[in-house]
PDB file of C-alpha atoms and ligand atoms in Angstrom:
ATOM      1  CA  MET A  14       0.969 -29.666  29.024  1.00  0.00           C
ATOM      2  CA  ILE A  15      -0.406 -31.349  25.954  1.00  0.00           C
ATOM      3  CA  ASN A  16      -3.933 -32.721  26.789  1.00  0.00           C
ATOM      4  CA  ALA A  17      -7.081 -33.701  25.340  1.00  0.00           C
ATOM      5  CA  GLN A  18      -8.045 -29.923  25.206  1.00  0.00           C
ATOM      6  CA  THR A  19      -4.763 -28.982  23.171  1.00  0.00           C
ATOM      7  CA  GLN A  20      -5.503 -27.176  19.850  1.00  0.00           C
ATOM      8  CA  LEU A  21      -3.318 -27.867  16.909  1.00  0.00           C
ATOM      9  CA  TYR A  22      -1.890 -25.181  14.034  1.00  0.00           C
ATOM     10  CA  GLY A  23       0.958 -25.583  11.831  1.00  0.00           C
ATOM     11  CA  VAL A  24       2.702 -24.724   8.652  1.00  0.00           C
ATOM     12  CA  ILE A  25       2.371 -26.332   5.543  1.00  0.00           C
ATOM     13  CA  GLY A  26       5.210 -26.329   2.674  1.00  0.00           C
ATOM     14  CA  ASN A  27       7.591 -28.334   1.001  1.00  0.00           C
ATOM     15  CA  PRO A  28      10.454 -28.302   1.999  1.00  0.00           C
ATOM     16  CA  VAL A  29       9.165 -27.123   5.509  1.00  0.00           C
ATOM     17  CA  ARG A  30      12.011 -28.743   7.873  1.00  0.00           C
ATOM     18  CA  HIS A  31      13.972 -25.358   8.028  1.00  0.00           C
ATOM     19  CA  SER A  32      11.043 -23.454   8.717  1.00  0.00           C
ATOM     20  CA  LEU A  33      11.096 -20.971  11.709  1.00  0.00           C
ATOM     21  CA  SER A  34       7.553 -20.897  12.393  1.00  0.00           C
ATOM     22  CA  PRO A  35       7.443 -23.444  15.112  1.00  0.00           C
ATOM     23  CA  ILE A  36       9.656 -21.556  16.838  1.00  0.00           C
ATOM     24  CA  ILE A  37       7.425 -18.465  16.664  1.00  0.00           C
ATOM     25  CA  HIS A  38       4.205 -19.808  17.423  1.00  0.00           C
ATOM     26  CA  ASN A  39       5.086 -22.448  20.216  1.00  0.00           C
ATOM     27  CA  GLY A  40       7.141 -19.712  22.013  1.00  0.00           C
ATOM     28  CA  ALA A  41       4.001 -17.620  21.767  1.00  0.00           C
ATOM     29  CA  PHE A  42       1.248 -20.056  22.690  1.00  0.00           C
ATOM     30  CA  ARG A  43       3.608 -20.911  25.796  1.00  0.00           C
ATOM     31  CA  ARG A  44       3.599 -16.892  27.017  1.00  0.00           C
ATOM     32  CA  MET A  45       0.399 -16.635  25.970  1.00  0.00           C
ATOM     33  CA  GLY A  46      -0.642 -19.378  28.414  1.00  0.00           C
ATOM     34  CA  LEU A  47      -2.751 -21.118  25.194  1.00  0.00           C
ATOM     35  CA  ASN A  48      -3.305 -24.583  24.960  1.00  0.00           C
ATOM     36  CA  ALA A  49      -1.898 -25.102  21.691  1.00  0.00           C
ATOM     37  CA  VAL A  50       0.880 -26.710  19.700  1.00  0.00           C
ATOM     38  CA  TYR A  51       2.262 -25.913  16.267  1.00  0.00           C
ATOM     39  CA  LEU A  52       3.729 -28.323  14.182  1.00  0.00           C
ATOM     40  CA  ALA A  53       5.735 -28.586  10.541  1.00  0.00           C
ATOM     41  CA  PHE A  54       3.992 -30.862   7.973  1.00  0.00           C
ATOM     42  CA  GLU A  55       5.965 -31.568   4.879  1.00  0.00           C
ATOM     43  CA  VAL A  56       2.971 -31.807   2.302  1.00  0.00           C
ATOM     44  CA  GLU A  57       3.229 -33.682  -0.976  1.00  0.00           C
ATOM     45  CA  ASN A  58      -0.590 -33.800  -1.906  1.00  0.00           C
ATOM     46  CA  LEU A  59      -2.046 -30.485  -0.950  1.00  0.00           C
ATOM     47  CA  ALA A  60      -5.714 -31.963  -1.524  1.00  0.00           C
ATOM     48  CA  GLU A  61      -5.587 -34.343   1.012  1.00  0.00           C
ATOM     49  CA  ALA A  62      -3.819 -31.636   3.533  1.00  0.00           C
ATOM     50  CA  ILE A  63      -6.435 -29.427   3.268  1.00  0.00           C
ATOM     51  CA  SER A  64      -8.864 -32.483   3.842  1.00  0.00           C
ATOM     52  CA  GLY A  65      -6.796 -33.332   6.806  1.00  0.00           C
ATOM     53  CA  ILE A  66      -7.145 -29.559   7.950  1.00  0.00           C
ATOM     54  CA  ARG A  67     -11.144 -30.109   8.051  1.00  0.00           C
ATOM     55  CA  GLY A  68     -10.996 -33.864   9.266  1.00  0.00           C
ATOM     56  CA  LEU A  69      -8.763 -33.074  12.159  1.00  0.00           C
ATOM     57  CA  GLY A  70     -10.038 -29.737  12.779  1.00  0.00           C
ATOM     58  CA  VAL A  71      -6.521 -27.913  12.674  1.00  0.00           C
ATOM     59  CA  ARG A  72      -7.657 -24.579  13.990  1.00  0.00           C
ATOM     60  CA  GLY A  73      -4.907 -22.637  11.986  1.00  0.00           C
ATOM     61  CA  VAL A  74      -2.173 -23.082   9.001  1.00  0.00           C
ATOM     62  CA  SER A  75       0.468 -21.132   8.160  1.00  0.00           C
ATOM     63  CA  VAL A  76       1.294 -21.567   4.083  1.00  0.00           C
ATOM     64  CA  THR A  77       4.744 -21.559   2.885  1.00  0.00           C
ATOM     65  CA  ILE A  78       6.643 -22.290  -0.438  1.00  0.00           C
ATOM     66  CA  PRO A  79       5.263 -23.873  -2.857  1.00  0.00           C
ATOM     67  CA  PHE A  80       1.362 -23.478  -1.888  1.00  0.00           C
ATOM     68  CA  LYS A  81       0.631 -19.972  -1.416  1.00  0.00           C
ATOM     69  CA  THR A  82      -1.241 -19.653  -4.716  1.00  0.00           C
ATOM     70  CA  GLN A  83      -2.239 -23.159  -5.113  1.00  0.00           C
ATOM     71  CA  VAL A  84      -4.256 -23.303  -1.845  1.00  0.00           C
ATOM     72  CA  ILE A  85      -6.837 -20.448  -2.858  1.00  0.00           C
ATOM     73  CA  PRO A  86      -9.293 -22.708  -4.584  1.00  0.00           C
ATOM     74  CA  PHE A  87      -9.517 -25.038  -1.812  1.00  0.00           C
ATOM     75  CA  LEU A  88     -10.396 -22.330   0.348  1.00  0.00           C
ATOM     76  CA  ASP A  89     -13.925 -21.208   1.275  1.00  0.00           C
ATOM     77  CA  GLU A  90     -13.122 -17.425   1.669  1.00  0.00           C
ATOM     78  CA  VAL A  91     -10.416 -15.403   0.548  1.00  0.00           C
ATOM     79  CA  GLU A  92      -9.799 -11.730   2.064  1.00  0.00           C
ATOM     80  CA  GLU A  93      -9.695  -9.303  -0.557  1.00  0.00           C
ATOM     81  CA  VAL A  94      -5.858  -8.449  -0.803  1.00  0.00           C
ATOM     82  CA  ALA A  95      -4.766 -11.803  -0.470  1.00  0.00           C
ATOM     83  CA  GLY A  96      -7.205 -12.538  -3.561  1.00  0.00           C
ATOM     84  CA  LYS A  97      -5.422  -9.689  -5.557  1.00  0.00           C
ATOM     85  CA  ILE A  98      -1.677 -10.959  -4.311  1.00  0.00           C
ATOM     86  CA  LYS A  99      -2.940 -13.995  -5.369  1.00  0.00           C
ATOM     87  CA  ALA A 100      -1.215 -15.715  -2.280  1.00  0.00           C
ATOM     88  CA  VAL A 101      -2.526 -16.693   1.202  1.00  0.00           C
ATOM     89  CA  ASN A 102      -0.307 -17.670   3.837  1.00  0.00           C
ATOM     90  CA  THR A 103      -2.787 -17.642   6.581  1.00  0.00           C
ATOM     91  CA  ILE A 104      -5.749 -20.361   6.996  1.00  0.00           C
ATOM     92  CA  THR A 105      -8.376 -19.873   9.826  1.00  0.00           C
ATOM     93  CA  ASN A 106     -10.405 -22.918  10.607  1.00  0.00           C
ATOM     94  CA  GLU A 107     -13.831 -22.445  11.699  1.00  0.00           C
ATOM     95  CA  GLY A 108     -15.776 -25.526  12.248  1.00  0.00           C
ATOM     96  CA  GLY A 109     -14.507 -26.996   8.570  1.00  0.00           C
ATOM     97  CA  ARG A 110     -15.065 -23.463   7.156  1.00  0.00           C
ATOM     98  CA  LEU A 111     -11.495 -22.461   5.743  1.00  0.00           C
ATOM     99  CA  THR A 112     -10.821 -18.482   5.534  1.00  0.00           C
ATOM    100  CA  GLY A 113      -7.265 -17.429   3.785  1.00  0.00           C
ATOM    101  CA  GLN A 114      -5.497 -13.972   4.427  1.00  0.00           C
ATOM    102  CA  ASN A 115      -1.969 -12.611   3.850  1.00  0.00           C
ATOM    103  CA  THR A 116       0.036 -11.303   6.709  1.00  0.00           C
ATOM    104  CA  ASP A 117       3.256 -11.194   4.766  1.00  0.00           C
ATOM    105  CA  TRP A 118       2.342  -7.466   3.099  1.00  0.00           C
ATOM    106  CA  ARG A 119       1.156  -6.297   6.974  1.00  0.00           C
ATOM    107  CA  GLY A 120       4.414  -7.898   8.728  1.00  0.00           C
ATOM    108  CA  ALA A 121       6.413  -5.837   5.868  1.00  0.00           C
ATOM    109  CA  LEU A 122       4.275  -2.604   6.171  1.00  0.00           C
ATOM    110  CA  GLU A 123       4.569  -2.369   9.889  1.00  0.00           C
ATOM    111  CA  ALA A 124       8.275  -3.267   9.891  1.00  0.00           C
ATOM    112  CA  LEU A 125       8.707  -0.099   7.595  1.00  0.00           C
ATOM    113  CA  GLU A 126       6.216   1.993   9.216  1.00  0.00           C
ATOM    114  CA  GLU A 127       7.823   1.648  12.635  1.00  0.00           C
ATOM    115  CA  LYS A 128      11.032   3.521  10.940  1.00  0.00           C
ATOM    116  CA  ILE A 129       9.074   5.769   8.430  1.00  0.00           C
ATOM    117  CA  ASP A 130       5.813   7.216   6.949  1.00  0.00           C
ATOM    118  CA  LEU A 131       5.283   5.705   3.827  1.00  0.00           C
ATOM    119  CA  LYS A 132       2.789   8.155   2.258  1.00  0.00           C
ATOM    120  CA  ASP A 133       3.773   9.546  -1.068  1.00  0.00           C
ATOM    121  CA  LYS A 134       7.400   7.965  -0.589  1.00  0.00           C
ATOM    122  CA  ARG A 135       9.561   6.642  -3.627  1.00  0.00           C
ATOM    123  CA  VAL A 136      10.931   3.093  -3.288  1.00  0.00           C
ATOM    124  CA  LEU A 137      12.879   0.925  -5.130  1.00  0.00           C
ATOM    125  CA  LEU A 138      11.951  -2.799  -4.795  1.00  0.00           C
ATOM    126  CA  LEU A 139      13.994  -5.557  -5.514  1.00  0.00           C
ATOM    127  CA  GLY A 140      12.334  -8.870  -6.772  1.00  0.00           C
ATOM    128  CA  SER A 141       9.371  -9.657  -8.323  1.00  0.00           C
ATOM    129  CA  GLY A 142       8.553 -13.267  -6.687  1.00  0.00           C
ATOM    130  CA  GLY A 143       5.903 -13.933  -4.118  1.00  0.00           C
ATOM    131  CA  ALA A 144       7.163 -11.782  -1.410  1.00  0.00           C
ATOM    132  CA  SER A 145       7.741  -8.674  -3.679  1.00  0.00           C
ATOM    133  CA  ARG A 146       4.336  -9.254  -4.881  1.00  0.00           C
ATOM    134  CA  ALA A 147       2.865  -8.912  -1.300  1.00  0.00           C
ATOM    135  CA  ILE A 148       5.248  -5.981  -0.580  1.00  0.00           C
ATOM    136  CA  ALA A 149       4.196  -4.128  -3.698  1.00  0.00           C
ATOM    137  CA  PHE A 150       0.551  -4.597  -3.025  1.00  0.00           C
ATOM    138  CA  GLY A 151       1.243  -3.081   0.720  1.00  0.00           C
ATOM    139  CA  LEU A 152       2.960   0.044  -0.692  1.00  0.00           C
ATOM    140  CA  LYS A 153       0.343   0.806  -3.576  1.00  0.00           C
ATOM    141  CA  GLY A 154      -2.124   0.510  -0.221  1.00  0.00           C
ATOM    142  CA  LYS A 155       0.300   3.662   0.970  1.00  0.00           C
ATOM    143  CA  GLY A 156       0.304   5.702  -2.278  1.00  0.00           C
ATOM    144  CA  CYS A 157       4.425   4.984  -2.505  1.00  0.00           C
ATOM    145  CA  GLN A 158       5.835   5.176  -6.010  1.00  0.00           C
ATOM    146  CA  VAL A 159       7.665   1.795  -6.860  1.00  0.00           C
ATOM    147  CA  PHE A 160      10.400   1.049  -8.905  1.00  0.00           C
ATOM    148  CA  ILE A 161      11.049  -2.757  -9.542  1.00  0.00           C
ATOM    149  CA  CYS A 162      14.105  -4.348 -10.541  1.00  0.00           C
ATOM    150  CA  ASN A 163      13.774  -8.308 -10.842  1.00  0.00           C
ATOM    151  CA  ARG A 164      17.018 -10.482 -12.542  1.00  0.00           C
ATOM    152  CA  SER A 165      13.779 -12.034 -15.022  1.00  0.00           C
ATOM    153  CA  LEU A 166      12.978  -8.284 -16.393  1.00  0.00           C
ATOM    154  CA  HIS A 167       9.464  -9.651 -17.581  1.00  0.00           C
ATOM    155  CA  LYS A 168       8.213 -10.414 -14.058  1.00  0.00           C
ATOM    156  CA  ALA A 169       8.993  -6.922 -12.813  1.00  0.00           C
ATOM    157  CA  ARG A 170       7.553  -5.547 -16.067  1.00  0.00           C
ATOM    158  CA  ALA A 171       4.202  -7.675 -15.039  1.00  0.00           C
ATOM    159  CA  LEU A 172       3.847  -7.035 -11.542  1.00  0.00           C
ATOM    160  CA  ALA A 173       4.703  -3.147 -12.204  1.00  0.00           C
ATOM    161  CA  GLU A 174       1.944  -3.087 -14.807  1.00  0.00           C
ATOM    162  CA  GLU A 175      -0.376  -4.588 -12.696  1.00  0.00           C
ATOM    163  CA  LEU A 176       0.096  -1.924  -9.751  1.00  0.00           C
ATOM    164  CA  GLY A 177       0.708   1.184 -12.285  1.00  0.00           C
ATOM    165  CA  PHE A 178       4.489   0.950 -11.277  1.00  0.00           C
ATOM    166  CA  VAL A 179       7.552   1.607 -13.025  1.00  0.00           C
ATOM    167  CA  SER A 180       9.798  -1.468 -13.883  1.00  0.00           C
ATOM    168  CA  LEU A 181      13.836  -0.796 -14.962  1.00  0.00           C
ATOM    169  CA  PRO A 182      16.786  -2.933 -15.212  1.00  0.00           C
ATOM    170  CA  LEU A 183      19.276  -3.223 -12.355  1.00  0.00           C
ATOM    171  CA  SER A 184      21.992  -1.701 -14.730  1.00  0.00           C
ATOM    172  CA  CYS A 185      19.773   1.475 -14.888  1.00  0.00           C
ATOM    173  CA  ILE A 186      19.112   2.409 -11.461  1.00  0.00           C
ATOM    174  CA  ASP A 187      21.883   4.973 -11.315  1.00  0.00           C
ATOM    175  CA  GLY A 188      20.923   8.408 -10.080  1.00  0.00           C
ATOM    176  CA  LEU A 189      17.632   6.707  -9.207  1.00  0.00           C
ATOM    177  CA  ASP A 190      16.226   9.186  -6.345  1.00  0.00           C
ATOM    178  CA  THR A 191      14.377   6.986  -3.802  1.00  0.00           C
ATOM    179  CA  GLN A 192      14.043   6.814   0.043  1.00  0.00           C
ATOM    180  CA  VAL A 193      13.458   3.529   0.763  1.00  0.00           C
ATOM    181  CA  VAL A 194      14.968   0.751  -0.959  1.00  0.00           C
ATOM    182  CA  ILE A 195      13.499  -3.123  -0.445  1.00  0.00           C
ATOM    183  CA  ASN A 196      15.676  -6.261  -1.089  1.00  0.00           C
ATOM    184  CA  ALA A 197      12.750  -9.078  -1.555  1.00  0.00           C
ATOM    185  CA  THR A 198      15.148 -11.116  -3.470  1.00  0.00           C
ATOM    186  CA  SER A 199      17.059 -14.297  -1.820  1.00  0.00           C
ATOM    187  CA  VAL A 200      20.437 -12.624  -2.722  1.00  0.00           C
ATOM    188  CA  GLY A 201      22.341 -12.621   0.395  1.00  0.00           C
ATOM    189  CA  MET A 202      20.842 -15.737   1.915  1.00  0.00           C
ATOM    190  CA  HIS A 203      22.765 -18.189   3.506  1.00  0.00           C
ATOM    191  CA  PRO A 204      25.071 -19.672   2.258  1.00  0.00           C
ATOM    192  CA  ASN A 205      25.620 -16.652  -0.254  1.00  0.00           C
ATOM    193  CA  ASP A 206      26.348 -14.333   2.629  1.00  0.00           C
ATOM    194  CA  THR A 207      28.975 -12.175   0.180  1.00  0.00           C
ATOM    195  CA  GLN A 208      26.418 -11.443  -2.233  1.00  0.00           C
ATOM    196  CA  SER A 209      24.106  -7.940  -2.175  1.00  0.00           C
ATOM    197  CA  PRO A 210      21.615  -7.329  -4.523  1.00  0.00           C
ATOM    198  CA  LEU A 211      23.245  -3.578  -4.837  1.00  0.00           C
ATOM    199  CA  GLN A 212      26.198  -1.952  -5.545  1.00  0.00           C
ATOM    200  CA  LYS A 213      27.140   0.136  -2.377  1.00  0.00           C
ATOM    201  CA  GLU A 214      27.666   2.934  -4.045  1.00  0.00           C
ATOM    202  CA  PHE A 215      23.649   3.313  -4.573  1.00  0.00           C
ATOM    203  CA  LEU A 216      22.973   3.500  -0.914  1.00  0.00           C
ATOM    204  CA  LYS A 217      22.816   6.977   0.149  1.00  0.00           C
ATOM    205  CA  LYS A 218      22.929   8.805   3.491  1.00  0.00           C
ATOM    206  CA  GLY A 219      19.176   9.063   4.924  1.00  0.00           C
ATOM    207  CA  MET A 220      17.761   6.445   3.169  1.00  0.00           C
ATOM    208  CA  THR A 221      16.212   3.224   4.462  1.00  0.00           C
ATOM    209  CA  VAL A 222      17.123  -0.108   3.453  1.00  0.00           C
ATOM    210  CA  MET A 223      14.743  -3.182   4.478  1.00  0.00           C
ATOM    211  CA  ASP A 224      16.110  -6.563   3.474  1.00  0.00           C
ATOM    212  CA  ILE A 225      13.632  -9.948   3.574  1.00  0.00           C
ATOM    213  CA  VAL A 226      16.307 -12.060   4.322  1.00  0.00           C
ATOM    214  CA  TYR A 227      16.927 -12.992   7.528  1.00  0.00           C
ATOM    215  CA  HIS A 228      19.414 -15.508   7.725  1.00  0.00           C
ATOM    216  CA  PRO A 229      22.305 -14.666   8.245  1.00  0.00           C
ATOM    217  CA  LEU A 230      20.502 -11.616  10.435  1.00  0.00           C
ATOM    218  CA  ARG A 231      22.545  -9.123   9.363  1.00  0.00           C
ATOM    219  CA  THR A 232      23.157  -9.677   5.601  1.00  0.00           C
ATOM    220  CA  LYS A 233      25.607  -7.581   3.402  1.00  0.00           C
ATOM    221  CA  LEU A 234      23.505  -5.188   2.036  1.00  0.00           C
ATOM    222  CA  LEU A 235      22.185  -4.245   5.631  1.00  0.00           C
ATOM    223  CA  GLN A 236      26.224  -4.083   6.543  1.00  0.00           C
ATOM    224  CA  GLU A 237      26.846  -1.716   3.663  1.00  0.00           C
ATOM    225  CA  ALA A 238      23.643   0.533   4.138  1.00  0.00           C
ATOM    226  CA  GLU A 239      24.583   1.080   7.824  1.00  0.00           C
ATOM    227  CA  GLU A 240      28.135   1.937   6.481  1.00  0.00           C
ATOM    228  CA  GLN A 241      26.746   4.450   4.000  1.00  0.00           C
ATOM    229  CA  GLY A 242      24.672   5.978   6.653  1.00  0.00           C
ATOM    230  CA  CYS A 243      21.152   4.237   5.941  1.00  0.00           C
ATOM    231  CA  GLN A 244      18.836   3.294   8.307  1.00  0.00           C
ATOM    232  CA  THR A 245      18.344  -0.287   7.919  1.00  0.00           C
ATOM    233  CA  ILE A 246      15.285  -2.519   8.906  1.00  0.00           C
ATOM    234  CA  ALA A 247      16.336  -6.390   9.456  1.00  0.00           C
ATOM    235  CA  GLY A 248      14.702  -9.359   7.746  1.00  0.00           C
ATOM    236  CA  LEU A 249      13.281 -10.896  11.059  1.00  0.00           C
ATOM    237  CA  GLU A 250      11.387  -7.465  11.838  1.00  0.00           C
ATOM    238  CA  MET A 251       9.212  -8.961   8.711  1.00  0.00           C
ATOM    239  CA  LEU A 252       9.476 -12.436   9.754  1.00  0.00           C
ATOM    240  CA  ALA A 253       8.175 -11.574  13.592  1.00  0.00           C
ATOM    241  CA  ARG A 254       5.761  -9.427  12.249  1.00  0.00           C
ATOM    242  CA  GLN A 255       3.740 -11.909  10.016  1.00  0.00           C
ATOM    243  CA  GLY A 256       3.810 -14.052  12.514  1.00  0.00           C
ATOM    244  CA  ALA A 257       2.189 -12.113  15.037  1.00  0.00           C
ATOM    245  CA  ALA A 258       0.022 -11.057  12.847  1.00  0.00           C
ATOM    246  CA  GLN A 259      -1.283 -14.684  12.259  1.00  0.00           C
ATOM    247  CA  LEU A 260      -1.664 -15.320  15.968  1.00  0.00           C
ATOM    248  CA  GLN A 261      -3.868 -12.225  16.558  1.00  0.00           C
ATOM    249  CA  ILE A 262      -6.014 -13.593  13.723  1.00  0.00           C
ATOM    250  CA  TRP A 263      -6.255 -17.171  15.421  1.00  0.00           C
ATOM    251  CA  THR A 264      -6.011 -15.790  18.898  1.00  0.00           C
ATOM    252  CA  GLY A 265      -7.518 -12.534  18.919  1.00  0.00           C
ATOM    253  CA  ARG A 266      -4.480 -11.544  20.976  1.00  0.00           C
ATOM    254  CA  ARG A 267      -1.408  -9.731  19.877  1.00  0.00           C
ATOM    255  CA  PRO A 268       1.555 -11.558  21.209  1.00  0.00           C
ATOM    256  CA  ASP A 269       4.910  -9.827  22.520  1.00  0.00           C
ATOM    257  CA  LEU A 270       7.052  -8.877  19.425  1.00  0.00           C
ATOM    258  CA  GLU A 271      10.064  -8.099  21.268  1.00  0.00           C
ATOM    259  CA  GLU A 272      10.041 -12.434  22.747  1.00  0.00           C
ATOM    260  CA  ILE A 273       9.329 -13.318  19.452  1.00  0.00           C
ATOM    261  CA  LYS A 274      12.304 -11.880  18.063  1.00  0.00           C
ATOM    262  CA  GLU A 275      14.198 -13.053  20.780  1.00  0.00           C
ATOM    263  CA  ASP A 276      13.315 -16.319  20.015  1.00  0.00           C
ATOM    264  CA  LEU A 277      14.570 -16.117  16.171  1.00  0.00           C
ATOM    265  CA  ARG A 278      17.679 -14.253  17.299  1.00  0.00           C
ATOM    266  CA  ARG A 279      18.200 -17.709  19.189  1.00  0.00           C
ATOM    267  CA  ALA A 280      17.373 -20.018  16.734  1.00  0.00           C
ATOM    268  CA  LEU A 281      19.194 -18.276  14.068  1.00  0.00           C
ATOM    269  CA  GLY A 282      22.416 -18.218  16.504  1.00  0.00           C
TER     270      GLY A 282
HETATM  271  P1  ATR B  19       9.638 -15.463  -2.418  1.00  0.00           P
HETATM  272  O1  ATR B  19       8.435 -15.951  -2.399  1.00  0.00           O
HETATM  273  O2  ATR B  19      10.360 -15.746  -1.279  1.00  0.00           O
HETATM  274  O3  ATR B  19       9.533 -14.039  -3.245  1.00  0.00           O
HETATM  275  P2  ATR B  19      10.357 -16.524  -5.044  1.00  0.00           P
HETATM  276  O4  ATR B  19       8.731 -16.008  -5.675  1.00  0.00           O
HETATM  277  O5  ATR B  19      10.838 -17.656  -5.993  1.00  0.00           O
HETATM  278  O6  ATR B  19      10.327 -16.362  -3.932  1.00  0.00           O
HETATM  279  O7  ATR B  19      11.032 -15.200  -5.910  1.00  0.00           O
HETATM  280  C1  ATR B  19      12.556 -15.069  -5.256  1.00  0.00           C
HETATM  281  C2  ATR B  19      13.086 -13.674  -5.970  1.00  0.00           C
HETATM  282  O8  ATR B  19      14.461 -13.722  -6.198  1.00  0.00           O
HETATM  283  C3  ATR B  19      12.821 -13.514  -7.547  1.00  0.00           C
HETATM  284  O9  ATR B  19      12.774 -11.979  -7.819  1.00  0.00           O
HETATM  285  C4  ATR B  19      13.805 -13.722  -8.264  1.00  0.00           C
HETATM  286  O10 ATR B  19      14.357 -13.505  -9.335  1.00  0.00           O
HETATM  287  P3  ATR B  19      13.853 -14.288 -10.810  1.00  0.00           P
HETATM  288  O11 ATR B  19      12.188 -13.818 -10.931  1.00  0.00           O
HETATM  289  O12 ATR B  19      14.398 -13.785 -11.600  1.00  0.00           O
HETATM  290  O13 ATR B  19      13.933 -15.369 -10.751  1.00  0.00           O
HETATM  291  C5  ATR B  19      15.086 -13.343  -7.233  1.00  0.00           C
HETATM  292  N1  ATR B  19      16.255 -13.823  -7.366  1.00  0.00           N
HETATM  293  C6  ATR B  19      16.770 -15.365  -6.705  1.00  0.00           C
HETATM  294  N2  ATR B  19      17.853 -15.807  -6.970  1.00  0.00           N
HETATM  295  C7  ATR B  19      18.736 -14.629  -7.445  1.00  0.00           C
HETATM  296  C8  ATR B  19      19.633 -14.507  -8.051  1.00  0.00           C
HETATM  297  N3  ATR B  19      21.089 -14.945  -7.936  1.00  0.00           N
HETATM  298  N4  ATR B  19      19.812 -12.912  -8.277  1.00  0.00           N
HETATM  299  C9  ATR B  19      19.118 -12.115  -8.758  1.00  0.00           C
HETATM  300  N5  ATR B  19      17.939 -12.529  -8.294  1.00  0.00           N
HETATM  301  C10 ATR B  19      17.466 -13.721  -7.671  1.00  0.00           C
END
């Protein structure tokens, strides 16, 4: 029951009405028996929103597009890896002191490591936006050899140079010997369900293919990967895990991942 003890959490972003974070967090709070509620805040003015978080004692806040980088100067402390990624997706408020962390890379790495040992693997990473950047830093920490492709080549080149990886145009990947493929672009996302970022023929038996797109649940890339005999990891896996990692930061407890995934599947139909 919501009462005078209820703690407030939320997500700031714009647009934010499509966010699945309230589904993840409210379901988990209920099952964990916590007196807490999580709301979506469509923010116009970030400085005012941050003042509101401090002023009202909002306990924890998820940060989404377009604020993940912009929010950094407003925080009192940012964990090292989030600072390097230059993106914070998790704010924790302790008595007005705001700390920032990034759970996107953790979510992606946990989802991958459940299926494969990443050490020394050769990885094709598609995309050079915020999500791709977080995943690239995570892969760097595991000693992976990463090849980055992106529609805007200059962004792939900049990210690859920053991390000591290789960038190349998508038209040049034929014959590239990789064990892992990660789509961190929005290609294939609803309503463009019939698109895939890759030619099916590139996908070979034994590869592990992860898509960060979670709507639809099974993207064209994942369907084709399965048809080619690849091991697949759906976008839902990363989404659920980045949320679970936030809950752990805020409450000190690990929520039930399967229940979170079930809530998400239901929400996504
Ligand atoms: P996110 O935070 O989810 O990573 P983003 O920072 O906007 O979002 O990045 C989106 C990624 O998807 C980028 O790599 C983008 O390529 P550009 O850097 O060239 O914009 C990629 N992307 C989006 N739409 C695409 C499309 N139709 N074809 C190819 N790549 C696309």
